[in-house]
mmCIF file of C-alpha atoms and ligand atoms in Angstrom:
data_model
loop_
_atom_site.group_PDB
_atom_site.id
_atom_site.type_symbol
_atom_site.label_atom_id
_atom_site.label_comp_id
_atom_site.label_asym_id
_atom_site.label_seq_id
_atom_site.Cartn_x
_atom_site.Cartn_y
_atom_site.Cartn_z
ATOM 1 C CA UNK A 195 115.459 66.721 16.174
ATOM 2 C CA UNK A 196 116.826 63.158 16.253
ATOM 3 C CA UNK A 197 120.286 64.555 15.475
ATOM 4 C CA UNK A 198 120.063 66.856 18.520
ATOM 5 C CA UNK A 199 119.195 63.876 20.744
ATOM 6 C CA UNK A 200 122.122 61.935 19.295
ATOM 7 C CA UNK A 201 124.509 64.834 19.972
ATOM 8 C CA UNK A 202 123.259 65.282 23.557
ATOM 9 C CA UNK A 203 123.358 61.565 24.330
ATOM 10 C CA UNK A 204 126.852 61.152 22.877
ATOM 11 C CA UNK A 205 128.144 64.115 24.896
ATOM 12 C CA UNK A 206 126.609 62.827 28.133
ATOM 13 C CA UNK A 207 127.700 59.196 27.594
ATOM 14 C CA UNK A 208 131.211 60.248 26.670
ATOM 15 C CA UNK A 209 131.635 62.210 29.896
ATOM 16 C CA UNK A 210 131.114 58.952 31.840
ATOM 17 C CA UNK A 211 129.027 60.277 34.690
ATOM 18 C CA UNK A 212 130.738 63.700 34.857
ATOM 19 C CA UNK A 213 128.700 66.875 34.369
ATOM 20 C CA UNK A 214 128.575 68.509 30.931
ATOM 21 C CA UNK A 215 127.789 72.211 31.027
ATOM 22 C CA UNK A 216 124.641 73.553 29.423
ATOM 23 C CA UNK A 217 126.846 76.003 27.474
ATOM 24 C CA UNK A 218 128.888 73.166 25.981
ATOM 25 C CA UNK A 219 125.742 71.316 24.900
ATOM 26 C CA UNK A 220 124.185 74.536 23.576
ATOM 27 C CA UNK A 221 127.355 75.242 21.559
ATOM 28 C CA UNK A 222 127.401 71.736 20.063
ATOM 29 C CA UNK A 223 123.724 71.875 19.164
ATOM 30 C CA UNK A 224 123.471 75.473 17.986
ATOM 31 C CA UNK A 225 120.649 75.962 20.518
ATOM 32 C CA UNK A 226 120.110 78.267 23.486
ATOM 33 C CA UNK A 227 120.513 76.828 27.001
ATOM 34 C CA UNK A 228 116.732 76.885 27.294
ATOM 35 C CA UNK A 229 116.581 74.901 24.063
ATOM 36 C CA UNK A 230 118.941 72.303 25.564
ATOM 37 C CA UNK A 231 116.810 72.090 28.695
ATOM 38 C CA UNK A 232 113.694 71.556 26.540
ATOM 39 C CA UNK A 233 115.396 68.674 24.643
ATOM 40 C CA UNK A 234 116.408 67.055 27.912
ATOM 41 C CA UNK A 235 112.831 67.354 29.203
ATOM 42 C CA UNK A 236 111.627 65.499 26.078
ATOM 43 C CA UNK A 237 114.184 62.753 26.715
ATOM 44 C CA UNK A 238 113.093 62.579 30.373
ATOM 45 C CA UNK A 239 109.529 61.991 29.201
ATOM 46 C CA UNK A 240 110.876 58.933 27.330
ATOM 47 C CA UNK A 241 112.366 57.457 30.487
ATOM 48 C CA UNK A 242 115.880 58.938 30.579
ATOM 49 C CA UNK A 243 117.120 60.193 33.935
ATOM 50 C CA UNK A 244 119.539 63.131 34.069
ATOM 51 C CA UNK A 245 120.836 65.115 37.007
ATOM 52 C CA UNK A 246 120.913 68.902 36.560
ATOM 53 C CA UNK A 247 123.136 70.962 38.869
ATOM 54 C CA UNK A 248 123.439 74.718 38.934
ATOM 55 C CA UNK A 249 126.768 75.979 37.444
ATOM 56 C CA UNK A 250 127.800 72.422 36.582
ATOM 57 C CA UNK A 251 125.345 71.297 33.922
ATOM 58 C CA UNK A 252 123.877 67.883 33.294
ATOM 59 C CA UNK A 253 124.911 64.301 33.725
ATOM 60 C CA UNK A 254 123.483 60.963 32.667
ATOM 61 C CA UNK A 255 121.957 58.865 35.444
ATOM 62 C CA UNK A 256 119.906 56.097 33.839
ATOM 63 C CA UNK A 257 118.925 54.933 30.407
ATOM 64 C CA UNK A 258 115.242 54.150 29.702
ATOM 65 C CA UNK A 259 113.977 50.608 30.236
ATOM 66 C CA UNK A 260 112.734 50.442 26.651
ATOM 67 C CA UNK A 261 114.788 50.599 23.476
ATOM 68 C CA UNK A 262 115.573 54.078 22.173
ATOM 69 C CA UNK A 263 117.103 54.246 18.682
ATOM 70 C CA UNK A 264 119.214 57.374 19.224
ATOM 71 C CA UNK A 265 120.698 55.992 22.429
ATOM 72 C CA UNK A 266 121.741 52.738 20.749
ATOM 73 C CA UNK A 267 123.178 54.798 17.871
ATOM 74 C CA UNK A 268 125.062 56.998 20.366
ATOM 75 C CA UNK A 269 126.617 53.895 21.965
ATOM 76 C CA UNK A 270 127.549 52.530 18.513
ATOM 77 C CA UNK A 271 129.127 55.780 17.339
ATOM 78 C CA UNK A 272 131.154 56.110 20.536
ATOM 79 C CA UNK A 273 132.427 52.551 19.981
ATOM 80 C CA UNK A 274 133.414 53.440 16.398
ATOM 81 C CA UNK A 275 131.063 50.776 14.982
ATOM 82 C CA UNK A 276 130.368 51.408 11.279
ATOM 83 C CA UNK A 277 127.011 49.565 11.178
ATOM 84 C CA UNK A 278 124.058 51.757 10.021
ATOM 85 C CA UNK A 279 121.261 51.301 12.566
ATOM 86 C CA UNK A 280 117.557 51.477 11.655
ATOM 87 C CA UNK A 281 115.273 51.414 14.683
ATOM 88 C CA UNK A 282 111.541 50.622 14.732
ATOM 89 C CA UNK A 283 109.262 50.684 17.794
ATOM 90 C CA UNK A 284 107.191 48.075 15.914
ATOM 91 C CA UNK A 285 107.749 46.103 12.722
ATOM 92 C CA UNK A 286 106.525 42.864 11.127
ATOM 93 C CA UNK A 287 109.938 41.183 11.260
ATOM 94 C CA UNK A 288 113.421 42.680 11.315
ATOM 95 C CA UNK A 289 114.543 39.935 8.901
ATOM 96 C CA UNK A 290 111.691 40.909 6.524
ATOM 97 C CA UNK A 291 112.752 44.582 6.769
ATOM 98 C CA UNK A 292 116.297 43.505 5.949
ATOM 99 C CA UNK A 293 115.000 41.789 2.790
ATOM 100 C CA UNK A 294 113.164 44.949 1.736
ATOM 101 C CA UNK A 295 116.242 47.114 2.275
ATOM 102 C CA UNK A 296 118.454 44.661 0.398
ATOM 103 C CA UNK A 297 115.968 44.689 -2.481
ATOM 104 C CA UNK A 298 116.252 48.514 -2.456
ATOM 105 C CA UNK A 299 120.059 48.113 -2.792
ATOM 106 C CA UNK A 300 120.818 49.825 0.541
ATOM 107 C CA UNK A 301 124.385 49.798 1.774
ATOM 108 C CA UNK A 302 125.638 47.188 4.246
ATOM 109 C CA UNK A 303 126.580 46.537 7.013
ATOM 110 C CA UNK A 304 123.266 47.588 8.482
ATOM 111 C CA UNK A 305 121.285 46.617 11.541
ATOM 112 C CA UNK A 306 117.509 46.591 11.932
ATOM 113 C CA UNK A 307 116.398 46.790 15.546
ATOM 114 C CA UNK A 308 112.833 46.664 16.875
ATOM 115 C CA UNK A 309 111.088 46.828 20.244
ATOM 116 C CA UNK A 310 108.297 44.571 19.017
ATOM 117 C CA UNK A 311 107.598 42.336 16.026
ATOM 118 C CA UNK A 312 104.141 41.443 14.764
ATOM 119 C CA UNK A 313 105.346 38.571 12.544
ATOM 120 C CA UNK A 314 108.635 37.509 14.121
ATOM 121 C CA UNK A 315 110.111 34.535 12.280
ATOM 122 C CA UNK A 316 111.637 31.551 14.045
ATOM 123 C CA UNK A 317 113.527 28.537 12.722
ATOM 124 C CA UNK A 318 111.795 25.668 10.953
ATOM 125 C CA UNK A 319 108.902 27.913 9.877
ATOM 126 C CA UNK A 320 107.853 28.724 13.437
ATOM 127 C CA UNK A 321 106.775 32.116 14.789
ATOM 128 C CA UNK A 322 109.021 34.031 17.185
ATOM 129 C CA UNK A 323 106.775 35.537 19.840
ATOM 130 C CA UNK A 324 108.003 39.162 19.989
ATOM 131 C CA UNK A 325 106.064 41.316 22.467
ATOM 132 C CA UNK A 326 107.295 44.710 23.626
ATOM 133 C CA UNK A 327 108.826 43.545 26.858
ATOM 134 C CA UNK A 328 112.275 45.155 27.034
ATOM 135 C CA UNK A 329 113.736 42.554 24.654
ATOM 136 C CA UNK A 330 115.898 42.743 21.533
ATOM 137 C CA UNK A 331 114.777 41.823 18.024
ATOM 138 C CA UNK A 332 117.702 42.496 15.746
ATOM 139 C CA UNK A 333 118.929 41.671 12.247
ATOM 140 C CA UNK A 334 122.422 42.359 10.984
ATOM 141 C CA UNK A 335 122.774 42.495 7.238
ATOM 142 C CA UNK A 336 125.931 41.798 5.244
ATOM 143 C CA UNK A 337 127.054 41.099 1.689
ATOM 144 C CA UNK A 338 129.827 38.534 2.129
ATOM 145 C CA UNK A 339 130.356 37.492 -1.545
ATOM 146 C CA UNK A 340 131.738 34.129 -0.408
ATOM 147 C CA UNK A 341 130.838 30.625 -1.598
ATOM 148 C CA UNK A 342 128.039 29.173 0.576
ATOM 149 C CA UNK A 343 130.343 26.317 1.676
ATOM 150 C CA UNK A 344 132.647 28.884 3.282
ATOM 151 C CA UNK A 345 129.738 29.990 5.518
ATOM 152 C CA UNK A 346 128.814 26.532 6.843
ATOM 153 C CA UNK A 347 129.785 27.244 10.434
ATOM 154 C CA UNK A 348 128.854 30.949 10.364
ATOM 155 C CA UNK A 349 125.778 30.738 12.618
ATOM 156 C CA UNK A 350 127.591 28.582 15.190
ATOM 157 C CA UNK A 351 130.472 31.054 15.238
ATOM 158 C CA UNK A 352 128.151 34.028 15.689
ATOM 159 C CA UNK A 353 126.243 32.314 18.515
ATOM 160 C CA UNK A 354 129.507 31.481 20.288
ATOM 161 C CA UNK A 355 130.873 34.994 19.975
ATOM 162 C CA UNK A 356 127.606 36.408 21.336
ATOM 163 C CA UNK A 357 127.813 34.033 24.313
ATOM 164 C CA UNK A 358 131.375 35.202 24.954
ATOM 165 C CA UNK A 359 130.230 38.849 24.738
ATOM 166 C CA UNK A 360 127.284 38.378 27.126
ATOM 167 C CA UNK A 361 129.486 36.359 29.481
ATOM 168 C CA UNK A 362 131.999 39.232 29.609
ATOM 169 C CA UNK A 363 129.398 41.998 29.962
ATOM 170 C CA UNK A 364 126.921 40.350 32.359
ATOM 171 C CA UNK A 365 128.987 37.759 34.202
ATOM 172 C CA UNK A 366 126.442 34.984 33.534
ATOM 173 C CA UNK A 367 127.573 32.108 31.353
ATOM 174 C CA UNK A 368 125.278 31.566 28.364
ATOM 175 C CA UNK A 369 125.629 28.387 26.289
ATOM 176 C CA UNK A 370 124.863 27.433 22.691
ATOM 177 C CA UNK A 371 122.502 24.530 22.189
ATOM 178 C CA UNK A 372 123.400 23.171 18.775
ATOM 179 C CA UNK A 373 122.776 24.560 16.273
ATOM 180 C CA UNK A 374 121.630 28.053 17.216
ATOM 181 C CA UNK A 375 119.695 28.342 20.445
ATOM 182 C CA UNK A 376 121.097 30.379 23.318
ATOM 183 C CA UNK A 377 120.564 29.062 26.831
ATOM 184 C CA UNK A 378 121.270 30.002 30.426
ATOM 185 C CA UNK A 379 121.008 27.010 32.689
ATOM 186 C CA UNK A 380 118.442 24.681 31.142
ATOM 187 C CA UNK A 381 116.288 27.362 29.545
ATOM 188 C CA UNK A 382 116.375 29.234 26.268
ATOM 189 C CA UNK A 383 116.718 33.023 26.231
ATOM 190 C CA UNK A 384 117.676 33.599 22.616
ATOM 191 C CA UNK A 385 117.402 32.243 19.101
ATOM 192 C CA UNK A 386 119.169 32.874 15.819
ATOM 193 C CA UNK A 387 117.743 32.786 12.309
ATOM 194 C CA UNK A 388 120.281 33.264 9.522
ATOM 195 C CA UNK A 389 118.815 33.776 6.044
ATOM 196 C CA UNK A 390 120.958 34.042 2.911
ATOM 197 C CA UNK A 391 120.436 34.595 -0.799
ATOM 198 C CA UNK A 392 122.786 32.929 -3.194
ATOM 199 C CA UNK A 393 123.712 34.173 -6.668
ATOM 200 C CA UNK A 394 125.188 31.393 -8.837
ATOM 201 C CA UNK A 395 128.002 30.238 -6.543
ATOM 202 C CA UNK A 396 128.347 33.260 -4.253
ATOM 203 C CA UNK A 397 126.363 34.364 -1.193
ATOM 204 C CA UNK A 398 124.843 37.626 -2.328
ATOM 205 C CA UNK A 399 123.597 38.685 1.082
ATOM 206 C CA UNK A 400 123.214 37.344 4.561
ATOM 207 C CA UNK A 401 120.768 38.372 7.273
ATOM 208 C CA UNK A 402 121.716 37.327 10.766
ATOM 209 C CA UNK A 403 118.556 37.617 12.888
ATOM 210 C CA UNK A 404 118.688 37.327 16.624
ATOM 211 C CA UNK A 405 115.995 37.489 19.286
ATOM 212 C CA UNK A 406 117.165 37.942 22.885
ATOM 213 C CA UNK A 407 114.887 37.904 25.921
ATOM 214 C CA UNK A 408 116.505 40.642 27.964
ATOM 215 C CA UNK A 409 114.113 42.238 30.455
ATOM 216 C CA UNK A 410 111.047 39.962 30.231
ATOM 217 C CA UNK A 411 109.718 38.954 33.612
ATOM 218 C CA UNK A 412 108.689 35.320 33.803
ATOM 219 C CA UNK A 413 105.760 36.133 36.097
ATOM 220 C CA UNK A 414 103.687 37.248 33.095
ATOM 221 C CA UNK A 415 104.468 34.188 30.941
ATOM 222 C CA UNK A 416 102.296 31.109 30.444
ATOM 223 C CA UNK A 417 103.377 28.186 32.670
ATOM 224 C CA UNK A 418 104.284 26.030 29.647
ATOM 225 C CA UNK A 419 106.763 28.672 28.397
ATOM 226 C CA UNK A 420 108.234 29.337 31.854
ATOM 227 C CA UNK A 421 109.575 25.802 32.126
ATOM 228 C CA UNK A 422 111.559 26.077 28.883
ATOM 229 C CA UNK A 423 112.313 29.783 28.360
ATOM 230 C CA UNK A 424 113.898 32.544 30.385
ATOM 231 C CA UNK A 425 115.344 36.044 30.118
ATOM 232 C CA UNK A 426 118.781 37.419 30.944
ATOM 233 C CA UNK A 427 117.153 39.620 33.593
ATOM 234 C CA UNK A 428 115.966 36.463 35.383
ATOM 235 C CA UNK A 429 119.445 34.939 35.093
ATOM 236 C CA UNK A 430 121.232 38.044 36.380
ATOM 237 C CA UNK A 431 118.617 38.833 39.033
ATOM 238 C CA UNK A 432 118.064 42.496 38.140
ATOM 239 C CA UNK A 433 116.758 44.671 35.273
ATOM 240 C CA UNK A 434 119.313 45.148 32.508
ATOM 241 C CA UNK A 435 120.262 48.119 30.342
ATOM 242 C CA UNK A 436 118.672 46.989 27.112
ATOM 243 C CA UNK A 437 120.054 49.851 24.988
ATOM 244 C CA UNK A 438 123.612 49.197 26.048
ATOM 245 C CA UNK A 439 123.114 45.467 25.468
ATOM 246 C CA UNK A 440 121.651 46.094 22.010
ATOM 247 C CA UNK A 441 124.758 48.115 21.126
ATOM 248 C CA UNK A 442 127.076 45.440 22.602
ATOM 249 C CA UNK A 443 125.258 42.829 20.494
ATOM 250 C CA UNK A 444 125.644 44.847 17.287
ATOM 251 C CA UNK A 445 129.341 45.517 17.988
ATOM 252 C CA UNK A 446 130.041 41.860 18.869
ATOM 253 C CA UNK A 447 128.143 40.538 15.849
ATOM 254 C CA UNK A 448 129.871 42.945 13.486
ATOM 255 C CA UNK A 449 133.330 42.084 14.848
ATOM 256 C CA UNK A 450 132.522 38.355 14.686
ATOM 257 C CA UNK A 451 131.354 38.706 11.060
ATOM 258 C CA UNK A 452 134.514 40.599 10.073
ATOM 259 C CA UNK A 453 136.725 37.958 11.712
ATOM 260 C CA UNK A 454 134.820 35.155 9.984
ATOM 261 C CA UNK A 455 135.059 36.577 6.471
ATOM 262 C CA UNK A 456 138.672 37.720 6.817
ATOM 263 C CA UNK A 457 140.348 34.602 8.191
ATOM 264 C CA UNK A 458 139.969 30.929 8.970
ATOM 265 C CA UNK A 459 138.380 30.932 12.441
ATOM 266 C CA UNK A 460 138.246 27.114 12.682
ATOM 267 C CA UNK A 461 140.655 26.826 15.644
ATOM 268 C CA UNK A 462 139.031 29.665 17.600
ATOM 269 C CA UNK A 463 135.600 28.217 16.913
ATOM 270 C CA UNK A 464 136.688 24.825 18.276
ATOM 271 C CA UNK A 465 138.023 26.452 21.465
ATOM 272 C CA UNK A 466 134.828 28.478 21.963
ATOM 273 C CA UNK A 467 132.698 25.428 21.243
ATOM 274 C CA UNK A 468 134.405 23.449 23.989
ATOM 275 C CA UNK A 469 133.621 26.298 26.386
ATOM 276 C CA UNK A 470 130.040 27.116 25.436
ATOM 277 C CA UNK A 471 128.624 23.761 24.236
ATOM 278 C CA UNK A 472 125.439 23.040 26.208
ATOM 279 C CA UNK A 473 125.106 19.474 24.917
ATOM 280 C CA UNK A 474 128.671 18.208 25.483
ATOM 281 C CA UNK A 475 128.673 14.667 26.884
ATOM 282 C CA UNK A 476 124.890 14.606 27.274
ATOM 283 C CA UNK A 477 122.430 12.128 25.842
ATOM 284 C CA UNK A 478 120.397 13.773 23.111
ATOM 285 C CA UNK A 479 117.817 12.861 20.548
ATOM 286 C CA UNK A 480 117.991 14.095 16.960
ATOM 287 C CA UNK A 481 115.696 13.586 13.999
ATOM 288 C CA UNK A 482 117.380 11.236 11.540
ATOM 289 C CA UNK A 483 116.267 10.444 7.971
ATOM 290 C CA UNK A 484 114.668 7.204 9.164
ATOM 291 C CA UNK A 485 113.321 8.322 12.539
ATOM 292 C CA UNK A 486 114.750 9.506 15.864
ATOM 293 C CA UNK A 487 118.443 9.025 16.630
ATOM 294 C CA UNK A 488 119.655 8.807 20.226
ATOM 295 C CA UNK A 489 123.275 9.221 21.256
ATOM 296 C CA UNK A 490 125.765 11.168 23.314
ATOM 297 C CA UNK A 491 126.729 14.593 21.900
ATOM 298 C CA UNK A 492 130.473 14.751 21.260
ATOM 299 C CA UNK A 493 131.018 18.224 19.831
ATOM 300 C CA UNK A 494 131.016 19.259 16.175
ATOM 301 C CA UNK A 495 133.075 18.534 13.052
ATOM 302 C CA UNK A 496 134.805 21.228 11.000
ATOM 303 C CA UNK A 497 131.604 21.825 9.012
ATOM 304 C CA UNK A 498 129.655 22.397 12.241
ATOM 305 C CA UNK A 499 127.735 19.073 12.144
ATOM 306 C CA UNK A 500 126.862 17.656 15.582
ATOM 307 C CA UNK A 501 128.730 14.431 16.403
ATOM 308 C CA UNK A 502 126.440 11.855 17.975
ATOM 309 C CA UNK A 503 127.939 8.669 19.464
ATOM 310 C CA UNK A 504 125.403 5.834 19.272
ATOM 311 C CA UNK A 505 125.165 2.991 21.777
ATOM 312 C CA UNK A 506 127.059 0.723 19.312
ATOM 313 C CA UNK A 507 130.022 3.161 19.314
ATOM 314 C CA UNK A 508 129.396 4.553 15.816
ATOM 315 C CA UNK A 509 129.571 8.340 15.464
ATOM 316 C CA UNK A 510 126.932 9.941 13.273
ATOM 317 C CA UNK A 511 127.065 13.523 11.959
ATOM 318 C CA UNK A 512 123.792 15.423 12.370
ATOM 319 C CA UNK A 513 123.795 18.305 9.895
ATOM 320 C CA UNK A 514 120.453 20.025 10.405
ATOM 321 C CA UNK A 515 117.256 20.062 12.411
ATOM 322 C CA UNK A 516 116.750 20.176 16.108
ATOM 323 C CA UNK A 517 117.908 18.066 19.010
ATOM 324 C CA UNK A 518 116.327 17.441 22.394
ATOM 325 C CA UNK A 519 118.236 16.738 25.555
ATOM 326 C CA UNK A 520 117.479 13.344 27.102
ATOM 327 C CA UNK A 521 113.773 12.772 27.006
ATOM 328 C CA UNK A 522 112.810 16.390 27.905
ATOM 329 C CA UNK A 523 112.581 18.854 25.040
ATOM 330 C CA UNK A 524 114.761 21.931 25.362
ATOM 331 C CA UNK A 525 113.261 23.683 22.380
ATOM 332 C CA UNK A 526 111.496 26.918 23.178
ATOM 333 C CA UNK A 527 110.354 29.910 21.264
HETATM 334 C C1 LIG B 50 114.577 30.458 16.647
HETATM 335 O O1 LIG B 50 113.600 29.870 16.161
HETATM 336 O O2 LIG B 50 115.112 30.078 17.694
HETATM 337 C C2 LIG B 50 115.155 31.663 15.937
HETATM 338 C C3 LIG B 50 114.442 32.919 16.326
HETATM 339 C C4 LIG B 50 115.000 34.156 15.657
HETATM 340 C C5 LIG B 50 114.195 35.396 16.021
HETATM 341 C C6 LIG B 50 114.807 36.659 15.494
HETATM 342 S S1 LIG B 50 114.088 38.086 16.224
HETATM 343 C C7 LIG B 50 114.922 39.114 15.079
HETATM 344 C C8 LIG B 50 114.888 38.408 13.740
HETATM 345 N N1 LIG B 50 113.683 38.745 13.012
HETATM 346 C C9 LIG B 50 112.873 37.714 12.894
HETATM 347 O O3 LIG B 50 111.756 37.759 12.338
HETATM 348 N N2 LIG B 50 113.419 36.625 13.455
HETATM 349 C C10 LIG B 50 114.733 36.899 13.990
#
């Protein structure tokens, strides 16, 4: 009955807080009014809150605190987003699931979303701790058929556009810590892992994986993690609507991808970078070929490499790896 849930949720979301009559829902679903009531009771048991009023019908009050696949899908369909969503309460890794679906020749664009990962992958071979805690573990999968060089700044662009989206929706101002960590204040709330497969000279497919700490409460975290990591709930000061945010993230990432493959976004990227660059003007340490490099971060070049001004005035381009701010590490996972 997933389709029935999708129909009900779309109808109730679309009415924007107004009542939808039981007859209307029954007509759309091909069910009796008692059948509609029974479906709504099942959704209530999953944490949805609806108001029922005699002669008026039902209206949506609150979404559940946990992710619910049909609700995210309902948001996406109402936004006209063409991304196929696959939702899992638990999975090894959404990026690994993307690989399996690509190997099975499934159509793109698709999104894999999970409430929990048992083998979440981080950058540089690390694990991404992925408990069920009201967070988002998401992979968007595309087939860009572009030369790899054309995708050099793709992850930076996607991180910037997600910051702009979260800034608009939540009012807090997230920042990108080069190359692909998402911060609020001095603590990390999100990370990006882009994985691509290349066929001769074209990118066959691209998986853009993103982990966002949305509703985690720091109280339950180990002290060591609390000093470096945070959640958007902590930044905003109240619980957030994780389903709506998951849909916003999919819509923003899909739009950002389309813009990137269709045109030269270099100018827009530079403008966004100036706005959302966490490291700008700060002393940072990067790992150079011959040991640590210290300098002041001065933005990025057109290929997305971090520009580091050394004490002797020389500017060095850092192309990969991880940087730490001053002497205190800002890396978190
Ligand atoms: C980082 O190390 O900062 C990147 C973390 C990326 C984690 C996300 S969660 C969804 C997707 N699936 C994974 O296994 N990893 C990415």
